Short mmCIF file of C-alpha atoms and ligand atoms in Angstrom, two decimals:
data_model
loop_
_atom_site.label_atom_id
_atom_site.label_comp_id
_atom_site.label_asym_id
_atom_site.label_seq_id
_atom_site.Cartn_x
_atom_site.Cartn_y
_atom_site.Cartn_z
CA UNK A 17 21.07 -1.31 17.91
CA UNK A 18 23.28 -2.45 15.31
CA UNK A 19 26.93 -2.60 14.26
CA UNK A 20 27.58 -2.33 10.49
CA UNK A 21 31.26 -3.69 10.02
CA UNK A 22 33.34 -2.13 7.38
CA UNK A 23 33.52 -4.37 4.70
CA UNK A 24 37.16 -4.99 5.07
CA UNK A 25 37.09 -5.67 9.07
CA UNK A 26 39.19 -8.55 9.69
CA UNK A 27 38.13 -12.04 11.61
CA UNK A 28 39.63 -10.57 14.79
CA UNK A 29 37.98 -7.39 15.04
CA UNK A 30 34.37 -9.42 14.65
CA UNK A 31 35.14 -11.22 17.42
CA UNK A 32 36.25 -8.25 19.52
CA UNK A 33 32.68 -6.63 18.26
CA UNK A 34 30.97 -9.72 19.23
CA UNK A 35 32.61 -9.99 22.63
CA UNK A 36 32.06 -6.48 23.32
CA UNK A 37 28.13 -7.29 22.59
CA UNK A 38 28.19 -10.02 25.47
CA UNK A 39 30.13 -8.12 27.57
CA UNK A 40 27.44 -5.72 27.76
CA UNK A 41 24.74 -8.23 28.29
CA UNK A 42 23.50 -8.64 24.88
CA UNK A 43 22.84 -11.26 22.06
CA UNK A 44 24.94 -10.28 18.86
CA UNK A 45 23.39 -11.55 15.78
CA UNK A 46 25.52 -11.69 12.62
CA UNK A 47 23.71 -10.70 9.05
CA UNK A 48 25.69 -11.35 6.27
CA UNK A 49 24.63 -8.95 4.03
CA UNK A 50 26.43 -8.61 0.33
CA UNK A 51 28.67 -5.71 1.27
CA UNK A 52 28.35 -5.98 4.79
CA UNK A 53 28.60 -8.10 7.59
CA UNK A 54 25.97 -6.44 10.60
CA UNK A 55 25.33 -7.34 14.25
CA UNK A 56 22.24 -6.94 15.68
CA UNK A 57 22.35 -6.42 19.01
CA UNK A 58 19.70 -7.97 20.90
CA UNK A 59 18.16 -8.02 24.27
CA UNK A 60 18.47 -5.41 27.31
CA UNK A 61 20.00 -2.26 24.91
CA UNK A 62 18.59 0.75 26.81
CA UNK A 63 21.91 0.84 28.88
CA UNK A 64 23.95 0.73 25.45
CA UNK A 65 25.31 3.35 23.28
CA UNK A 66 27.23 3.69 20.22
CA UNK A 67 30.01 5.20 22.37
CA UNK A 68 30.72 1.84 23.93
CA UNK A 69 32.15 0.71 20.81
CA UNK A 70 34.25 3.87 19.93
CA UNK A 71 37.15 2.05 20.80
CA UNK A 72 37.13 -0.82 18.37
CA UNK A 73 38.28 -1.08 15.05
CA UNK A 74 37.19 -2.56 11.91
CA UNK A 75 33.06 -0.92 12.72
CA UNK A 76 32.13 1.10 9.89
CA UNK A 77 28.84 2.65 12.19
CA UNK A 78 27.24 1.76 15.15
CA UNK A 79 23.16 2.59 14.48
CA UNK A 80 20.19 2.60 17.10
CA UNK A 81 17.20 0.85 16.14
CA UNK A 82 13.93 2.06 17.82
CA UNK A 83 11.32 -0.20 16.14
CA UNK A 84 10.49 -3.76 17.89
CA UNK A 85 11.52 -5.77 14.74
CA UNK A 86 14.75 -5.56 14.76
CA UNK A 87 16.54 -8.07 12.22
CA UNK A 88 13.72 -7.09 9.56
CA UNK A 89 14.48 -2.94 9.98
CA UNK A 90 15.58 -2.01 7.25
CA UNK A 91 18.99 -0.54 8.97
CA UNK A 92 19.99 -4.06 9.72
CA UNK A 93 20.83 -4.36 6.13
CA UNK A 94 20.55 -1.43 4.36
CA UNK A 95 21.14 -2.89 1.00
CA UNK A 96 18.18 -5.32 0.90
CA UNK A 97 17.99 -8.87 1.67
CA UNK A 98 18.65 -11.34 -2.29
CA UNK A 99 17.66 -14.25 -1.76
CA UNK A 100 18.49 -16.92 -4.57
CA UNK A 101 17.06 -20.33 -5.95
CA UNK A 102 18.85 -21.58 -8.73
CA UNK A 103 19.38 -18.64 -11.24
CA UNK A 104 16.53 -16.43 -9.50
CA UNK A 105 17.28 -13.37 -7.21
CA UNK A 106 14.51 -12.63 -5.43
CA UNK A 107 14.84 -8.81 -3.69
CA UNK A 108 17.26 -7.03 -6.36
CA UNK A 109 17.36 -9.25 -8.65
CA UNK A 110 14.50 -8.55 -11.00
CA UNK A 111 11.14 -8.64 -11.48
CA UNK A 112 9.64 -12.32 -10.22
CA UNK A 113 6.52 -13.97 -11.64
CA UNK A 114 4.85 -16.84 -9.52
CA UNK A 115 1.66 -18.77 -11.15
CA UNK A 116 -0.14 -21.74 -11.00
CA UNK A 117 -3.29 -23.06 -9.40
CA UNK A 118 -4.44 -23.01 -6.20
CA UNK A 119 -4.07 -26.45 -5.55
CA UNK A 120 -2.52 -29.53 -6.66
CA UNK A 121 -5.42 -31.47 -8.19
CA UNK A 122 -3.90 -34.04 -10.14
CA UNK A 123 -0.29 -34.83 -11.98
CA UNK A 124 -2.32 -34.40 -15.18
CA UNK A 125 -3.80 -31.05 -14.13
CA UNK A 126 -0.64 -29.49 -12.76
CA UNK A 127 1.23 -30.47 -15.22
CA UNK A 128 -0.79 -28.67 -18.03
CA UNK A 129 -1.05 -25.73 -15.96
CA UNK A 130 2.94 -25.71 -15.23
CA UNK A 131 3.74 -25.83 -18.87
CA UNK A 132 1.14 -23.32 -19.66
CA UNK A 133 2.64 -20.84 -16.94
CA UNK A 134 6.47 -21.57 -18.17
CA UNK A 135 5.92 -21.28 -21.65
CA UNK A 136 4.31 -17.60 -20.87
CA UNK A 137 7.31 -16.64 -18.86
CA UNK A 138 6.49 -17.25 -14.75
CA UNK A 139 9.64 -17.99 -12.96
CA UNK A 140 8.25 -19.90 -10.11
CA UNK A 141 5.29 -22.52 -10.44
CA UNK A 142 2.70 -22.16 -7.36
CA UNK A 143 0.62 -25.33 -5.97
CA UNK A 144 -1.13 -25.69 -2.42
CA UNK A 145 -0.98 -29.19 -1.48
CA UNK A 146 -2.19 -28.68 2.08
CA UNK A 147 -5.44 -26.33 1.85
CA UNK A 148 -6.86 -24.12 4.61
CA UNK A 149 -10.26 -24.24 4.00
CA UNK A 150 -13.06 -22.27 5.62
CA UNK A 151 -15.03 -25.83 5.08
CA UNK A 152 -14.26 -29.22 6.35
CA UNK A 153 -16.04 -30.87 3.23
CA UNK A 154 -14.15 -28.48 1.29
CA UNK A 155 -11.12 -30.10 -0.69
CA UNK A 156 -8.22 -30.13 1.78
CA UNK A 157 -5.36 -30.75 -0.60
CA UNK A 158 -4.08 -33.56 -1.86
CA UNK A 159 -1.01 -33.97 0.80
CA UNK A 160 2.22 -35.64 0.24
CA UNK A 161 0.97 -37.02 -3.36
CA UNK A 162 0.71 -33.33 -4.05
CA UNK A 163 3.87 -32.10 -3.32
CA UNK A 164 5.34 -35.04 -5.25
CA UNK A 165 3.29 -33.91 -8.27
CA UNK A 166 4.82 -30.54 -7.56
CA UNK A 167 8.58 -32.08 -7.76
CA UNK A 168 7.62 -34.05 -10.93
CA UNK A 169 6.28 -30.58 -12.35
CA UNK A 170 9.59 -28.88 -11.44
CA UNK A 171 11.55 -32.07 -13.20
CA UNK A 172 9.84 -30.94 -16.12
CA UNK A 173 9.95 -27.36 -16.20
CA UNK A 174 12.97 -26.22 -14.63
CA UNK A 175 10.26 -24.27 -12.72
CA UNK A 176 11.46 -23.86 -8.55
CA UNK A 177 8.12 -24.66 -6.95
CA UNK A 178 6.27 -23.22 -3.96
CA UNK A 179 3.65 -24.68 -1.76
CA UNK A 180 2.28 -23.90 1.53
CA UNK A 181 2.95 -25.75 4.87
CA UNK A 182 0.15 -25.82 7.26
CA UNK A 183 1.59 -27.03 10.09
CA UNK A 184 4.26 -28.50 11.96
CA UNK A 185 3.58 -32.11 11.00
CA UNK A 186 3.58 -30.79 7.53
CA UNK A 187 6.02 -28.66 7.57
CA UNK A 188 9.14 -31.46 7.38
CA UNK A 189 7.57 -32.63 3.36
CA UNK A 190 6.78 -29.35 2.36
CA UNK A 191 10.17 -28.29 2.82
CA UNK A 192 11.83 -31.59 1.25
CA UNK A 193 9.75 -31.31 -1.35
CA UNK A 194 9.10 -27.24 -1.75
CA UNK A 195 11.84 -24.76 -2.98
CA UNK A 196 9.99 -21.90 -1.10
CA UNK A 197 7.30 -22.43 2.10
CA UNK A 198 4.35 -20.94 1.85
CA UNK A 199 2.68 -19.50 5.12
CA UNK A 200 -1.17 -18.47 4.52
CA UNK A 201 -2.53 -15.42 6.27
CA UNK A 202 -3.96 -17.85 8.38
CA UNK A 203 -0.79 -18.96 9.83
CA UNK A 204 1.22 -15.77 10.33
CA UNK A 205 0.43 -15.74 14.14
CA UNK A 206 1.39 -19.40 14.66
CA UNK A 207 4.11 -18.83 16.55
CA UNK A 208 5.18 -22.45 17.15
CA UNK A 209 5.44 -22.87 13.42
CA UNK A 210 7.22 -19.62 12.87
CA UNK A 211 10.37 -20.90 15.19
CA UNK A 212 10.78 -24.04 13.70
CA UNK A 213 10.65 -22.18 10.23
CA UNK A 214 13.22 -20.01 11.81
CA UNK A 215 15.67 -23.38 12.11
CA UNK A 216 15.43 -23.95 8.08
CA UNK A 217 17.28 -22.74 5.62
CA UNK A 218 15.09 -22.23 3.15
CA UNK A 219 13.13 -19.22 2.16
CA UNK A 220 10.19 -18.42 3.37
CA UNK A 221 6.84 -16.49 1.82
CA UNK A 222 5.18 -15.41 4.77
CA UNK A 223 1.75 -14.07 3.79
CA UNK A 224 -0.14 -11.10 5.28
CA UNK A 225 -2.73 -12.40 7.84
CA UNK A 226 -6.50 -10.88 7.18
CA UNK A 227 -6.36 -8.59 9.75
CA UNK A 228 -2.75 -8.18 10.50
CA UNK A 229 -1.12 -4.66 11.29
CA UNK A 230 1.94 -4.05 9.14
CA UNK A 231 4.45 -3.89 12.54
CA UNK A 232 2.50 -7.29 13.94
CA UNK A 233 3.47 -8.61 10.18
CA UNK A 234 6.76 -8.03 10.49
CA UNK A 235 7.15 -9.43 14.45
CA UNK A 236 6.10 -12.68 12.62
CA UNK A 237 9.05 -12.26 10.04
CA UNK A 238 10.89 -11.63 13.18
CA UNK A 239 10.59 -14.76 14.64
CA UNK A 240 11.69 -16.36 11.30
CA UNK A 241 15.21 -14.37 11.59
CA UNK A 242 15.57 -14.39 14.78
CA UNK A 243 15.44 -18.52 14.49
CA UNK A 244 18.16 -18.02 12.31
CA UNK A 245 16.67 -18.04 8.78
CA UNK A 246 17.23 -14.73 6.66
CA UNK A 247 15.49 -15.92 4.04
CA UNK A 248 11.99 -14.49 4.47
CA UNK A 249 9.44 -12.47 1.64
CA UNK A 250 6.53 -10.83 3.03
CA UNK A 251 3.30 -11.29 0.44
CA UNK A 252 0.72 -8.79 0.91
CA UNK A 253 -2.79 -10.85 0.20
CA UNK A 254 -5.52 -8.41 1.51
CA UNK A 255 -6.72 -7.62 4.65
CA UNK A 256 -10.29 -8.05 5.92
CA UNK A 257 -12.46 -4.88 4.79
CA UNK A 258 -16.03 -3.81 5.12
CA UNK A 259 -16.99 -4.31 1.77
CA UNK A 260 -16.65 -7.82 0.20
CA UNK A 261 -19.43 -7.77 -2.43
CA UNK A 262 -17.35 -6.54 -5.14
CA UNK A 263 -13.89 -7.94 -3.94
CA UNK A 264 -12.77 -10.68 -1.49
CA UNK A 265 -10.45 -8.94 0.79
CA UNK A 266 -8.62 -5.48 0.38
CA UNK A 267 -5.57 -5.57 -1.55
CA UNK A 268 -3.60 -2.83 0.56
CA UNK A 269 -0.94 -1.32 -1.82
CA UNK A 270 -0.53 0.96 0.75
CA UNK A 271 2.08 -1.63 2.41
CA UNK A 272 4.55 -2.14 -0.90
CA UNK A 273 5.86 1.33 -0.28
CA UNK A 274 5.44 1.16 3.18
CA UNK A 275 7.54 -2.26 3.90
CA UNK A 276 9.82 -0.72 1.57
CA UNK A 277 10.78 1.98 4.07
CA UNK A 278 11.08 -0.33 7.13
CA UNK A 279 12.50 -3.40 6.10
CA UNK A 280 15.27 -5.06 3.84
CA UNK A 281 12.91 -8.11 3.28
CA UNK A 282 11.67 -8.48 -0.55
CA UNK A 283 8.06 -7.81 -0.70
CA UNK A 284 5.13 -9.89 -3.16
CA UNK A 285 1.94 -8.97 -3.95
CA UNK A 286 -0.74 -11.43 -4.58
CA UNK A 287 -3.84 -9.84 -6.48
CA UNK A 288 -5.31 -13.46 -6.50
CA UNK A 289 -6.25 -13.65 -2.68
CA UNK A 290 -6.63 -9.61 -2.34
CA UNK A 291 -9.66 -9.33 -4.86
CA UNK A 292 -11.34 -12.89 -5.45
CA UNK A 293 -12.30 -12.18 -8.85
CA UNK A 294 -10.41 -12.92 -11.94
CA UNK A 295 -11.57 -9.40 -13.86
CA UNK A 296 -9.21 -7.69 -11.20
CA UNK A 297 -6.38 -10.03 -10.79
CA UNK A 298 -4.34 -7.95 -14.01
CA UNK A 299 -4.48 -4.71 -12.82
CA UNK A 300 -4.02 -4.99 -9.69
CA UNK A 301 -1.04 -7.19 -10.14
CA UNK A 302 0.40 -4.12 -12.13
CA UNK A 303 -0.41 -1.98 -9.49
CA UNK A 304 1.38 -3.70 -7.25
CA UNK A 305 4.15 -3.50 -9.68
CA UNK A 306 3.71 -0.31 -9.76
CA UNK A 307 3.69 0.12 -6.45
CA UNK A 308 7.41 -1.17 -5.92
CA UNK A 309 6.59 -5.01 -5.15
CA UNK A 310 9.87 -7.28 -6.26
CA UNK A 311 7.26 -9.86 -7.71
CA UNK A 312 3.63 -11.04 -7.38
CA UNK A 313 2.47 -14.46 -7.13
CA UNK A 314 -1.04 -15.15 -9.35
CA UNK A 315 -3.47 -18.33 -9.54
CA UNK A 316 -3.75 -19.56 -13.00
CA UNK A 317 -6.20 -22.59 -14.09
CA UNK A 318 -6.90 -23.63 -17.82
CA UNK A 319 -10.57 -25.37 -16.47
CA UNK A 320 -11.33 -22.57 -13.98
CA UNK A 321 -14.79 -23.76 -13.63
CA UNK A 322 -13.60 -26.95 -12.56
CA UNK A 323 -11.15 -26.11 -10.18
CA UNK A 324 -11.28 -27.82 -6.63
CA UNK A 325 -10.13 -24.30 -4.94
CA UNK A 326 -10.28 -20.25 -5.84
CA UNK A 327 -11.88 -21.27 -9.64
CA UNK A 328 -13.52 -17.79 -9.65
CA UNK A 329 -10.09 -15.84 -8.89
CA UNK A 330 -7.61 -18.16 -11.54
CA UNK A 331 -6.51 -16.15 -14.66
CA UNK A 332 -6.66 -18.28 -17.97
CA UNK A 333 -3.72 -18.88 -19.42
CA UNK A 334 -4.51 -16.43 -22.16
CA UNK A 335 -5.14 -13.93 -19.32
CA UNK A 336 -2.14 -14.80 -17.74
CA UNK A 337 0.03 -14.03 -21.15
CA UNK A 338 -1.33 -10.51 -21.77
CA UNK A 339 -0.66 -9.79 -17.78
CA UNK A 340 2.85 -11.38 -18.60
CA UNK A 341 3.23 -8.98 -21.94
CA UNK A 342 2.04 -6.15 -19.95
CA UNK A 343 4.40 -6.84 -16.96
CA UNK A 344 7.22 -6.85 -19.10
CA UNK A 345 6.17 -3.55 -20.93
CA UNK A 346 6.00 -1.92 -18.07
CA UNK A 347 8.99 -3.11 -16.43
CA UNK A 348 11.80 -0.62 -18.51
CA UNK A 349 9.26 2.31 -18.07
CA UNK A 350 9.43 1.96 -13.97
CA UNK A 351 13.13 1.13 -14.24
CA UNK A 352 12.74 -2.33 -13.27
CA UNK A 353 14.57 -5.56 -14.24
CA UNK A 354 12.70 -8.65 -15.35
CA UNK A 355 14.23 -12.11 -13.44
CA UNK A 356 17.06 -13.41 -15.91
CA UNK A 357 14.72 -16.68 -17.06
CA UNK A 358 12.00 -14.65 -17.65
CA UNK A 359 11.33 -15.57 -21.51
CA UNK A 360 9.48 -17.81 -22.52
CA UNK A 361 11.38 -21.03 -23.27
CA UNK A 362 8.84 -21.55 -26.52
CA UNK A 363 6.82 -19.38 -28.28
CA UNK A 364 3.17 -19.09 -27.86
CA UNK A 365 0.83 -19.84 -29.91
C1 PEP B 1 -3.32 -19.66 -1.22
O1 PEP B 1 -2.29 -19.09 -1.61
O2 PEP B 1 -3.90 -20.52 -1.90
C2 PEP B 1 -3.90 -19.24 0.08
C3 PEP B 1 -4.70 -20.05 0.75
O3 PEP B 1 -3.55 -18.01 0.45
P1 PEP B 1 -3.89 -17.13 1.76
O4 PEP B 1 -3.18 -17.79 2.89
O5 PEP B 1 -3.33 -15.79 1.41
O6 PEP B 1 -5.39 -17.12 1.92
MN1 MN B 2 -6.04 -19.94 -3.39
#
């Protein structure tokens, strides 16, 4: 259940709201939406009913909430969750681009990549410096020197940076370092990890994990919020399918519209990850555009063939400006907003 406050409730009528919520044996937790300030009333509910707040002033609506996630419903904040680094509004504020490689390789080979994916218009610059790797011999990242590359890359171009935390040893520098915490599909069930994420504030990408219902997706986002941390994206990656001779995973577009129903959280698509090959990265990063997705987040490498990680999946730079070109032709015809820093600082070549 949850109690939307009218927008001009005062202080006093919160509190009488919030006591009420104890009173009857429950947790209230506040959301501070844009327009309105919610409570979410969690624990024991079955006993409670909208009536036992008829008598109290300031509540705009008092609304039951039947799914098991419920900070992410989208009735706990019915006008989506924004959440903003630097001039970027991420949910309604435009279209957002995130590129770069895989992983942090070098400064040298970041760097190039970063200025190749600003100058074409990306918004956020990507860069795994802790990998998972199916392999122990494969390249595992190259740690803390990584994410300082990262924060050296961001001096540069003004780009916010993202990078994925693998654990909870890791998770302290990625998040000194990162402007937004990656959590790989492979992580989405760590449960430990997704409390202590829930004690940050700082937002979140929470991937899809291979094999991860939509509802068991968003009790992981859950446990983010619930910690205390409303700044979560969910990033749909591709689940685990029969068929991975012509594609890597499944990209499901089926969950864009779907998460768009049930929750308030902003939702990414990463073609990279859901298809494995570069030939399929474009259009189904359009399709996801299509689809309703507030951004997508794409690997881009200039050396693809000498890439440490995902070499076969990175778009070229020059693949990565058409998808750009084409992203933001097709943005006015869905109705969509491009992310204010969107154009390119120079022009391309
Ligand atoms: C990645 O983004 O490089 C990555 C490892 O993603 P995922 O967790 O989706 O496999
Ligand atoms: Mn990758």
């Amino acid at each position: 259940m949850i109690i939307i406050m009218k927008p001009a409730h005062t202080d006093d009528q919160l509190r009488e709201a919030i006591e009420k919520v104890e009173a009857l044996g429950a947790a209230p937790h506040i959301i501070h939406g844009d327009t309105h300030i919610t409570i979410s009333v969690i624990g024991e509910t079955k006993h409670i009913g909208p009536e036992d707040f008829a008598g109290l002033l300031g509540i705009e609506r008092v609304v039951r909430i039947s799914k098991p996630y419920k900070l992410a419903a989208r009735a706990a904040k019915p006008e989506g969750t924004k959440i903003r680094i630097g001039n970027l509004t991420i949910g309604t504020g435009g279209f957002l681009v995130m590129a770069g490689p895989c992983s942090v390789e070098s400064e040298e080979q970041t760097l190039r990549i970063a200025r190749a994916v600003k100058e074409r218009g990306a918004h956020v610059l990507r860069g795994g410096a802790f990998k998972p790797r199916s392999s122990p011999y494969a390249f595992q990242g190259l740690g803390d020197e990584g994410l300082q590359i990262l924060a050296k890359a961001r001096e540069e171009t003004g780009l916010p940076v993202i990078s994925e935390a693998l654990d909870m040893q890791g998770l302290e520098l990625v998040a000194k370092y990162a402007d937004i915490i990656q959590i790989g599909a492979r992580n989405m069930q760590n449960f430990p990890l997704l409390k202590a994420l829930g004690k940050l504030n700082k937002p979140i990408l929470l991937k899809r994990g291979m094999s991860a219902t939509i509802e068991e997706w968003l009790m992981s986002a859950e446990y983010i919020l619930s910690g205390g941390n409303d700044k979560v994206m969910l990033c749909e990656r591709g689940i685990r399918s029969f068929d991975t001779q012509y594609s890597r995973n499944s990209l499901d577009l089926n969950a864009v519209p779907i998460l768009k129903t049930l929750t308030h959280l902003p939702v990414i698509v990463d073609p990279s990850h859901g298809t494995g090959f570069r030939h399929l990265v474009s259009p189904m990063a359009l399709a996801g555009m299509a689809a309703g997705a507030d951004g997508i987040i794409v690997e881009v490498h200039d050396r693809p063939d000498e890439a440490l990680s995902d070499g076969p999946q990175a778009l070229l730079p020059s693949d990565f400006e058409t998808l750009m070109k084409k992203v933001t032709n097709m943005a006015p015809i869905l109705g969509v907003e491009m992310q204010a820093s969107s154009k390119p600082k120079k022009n391309v070549a």
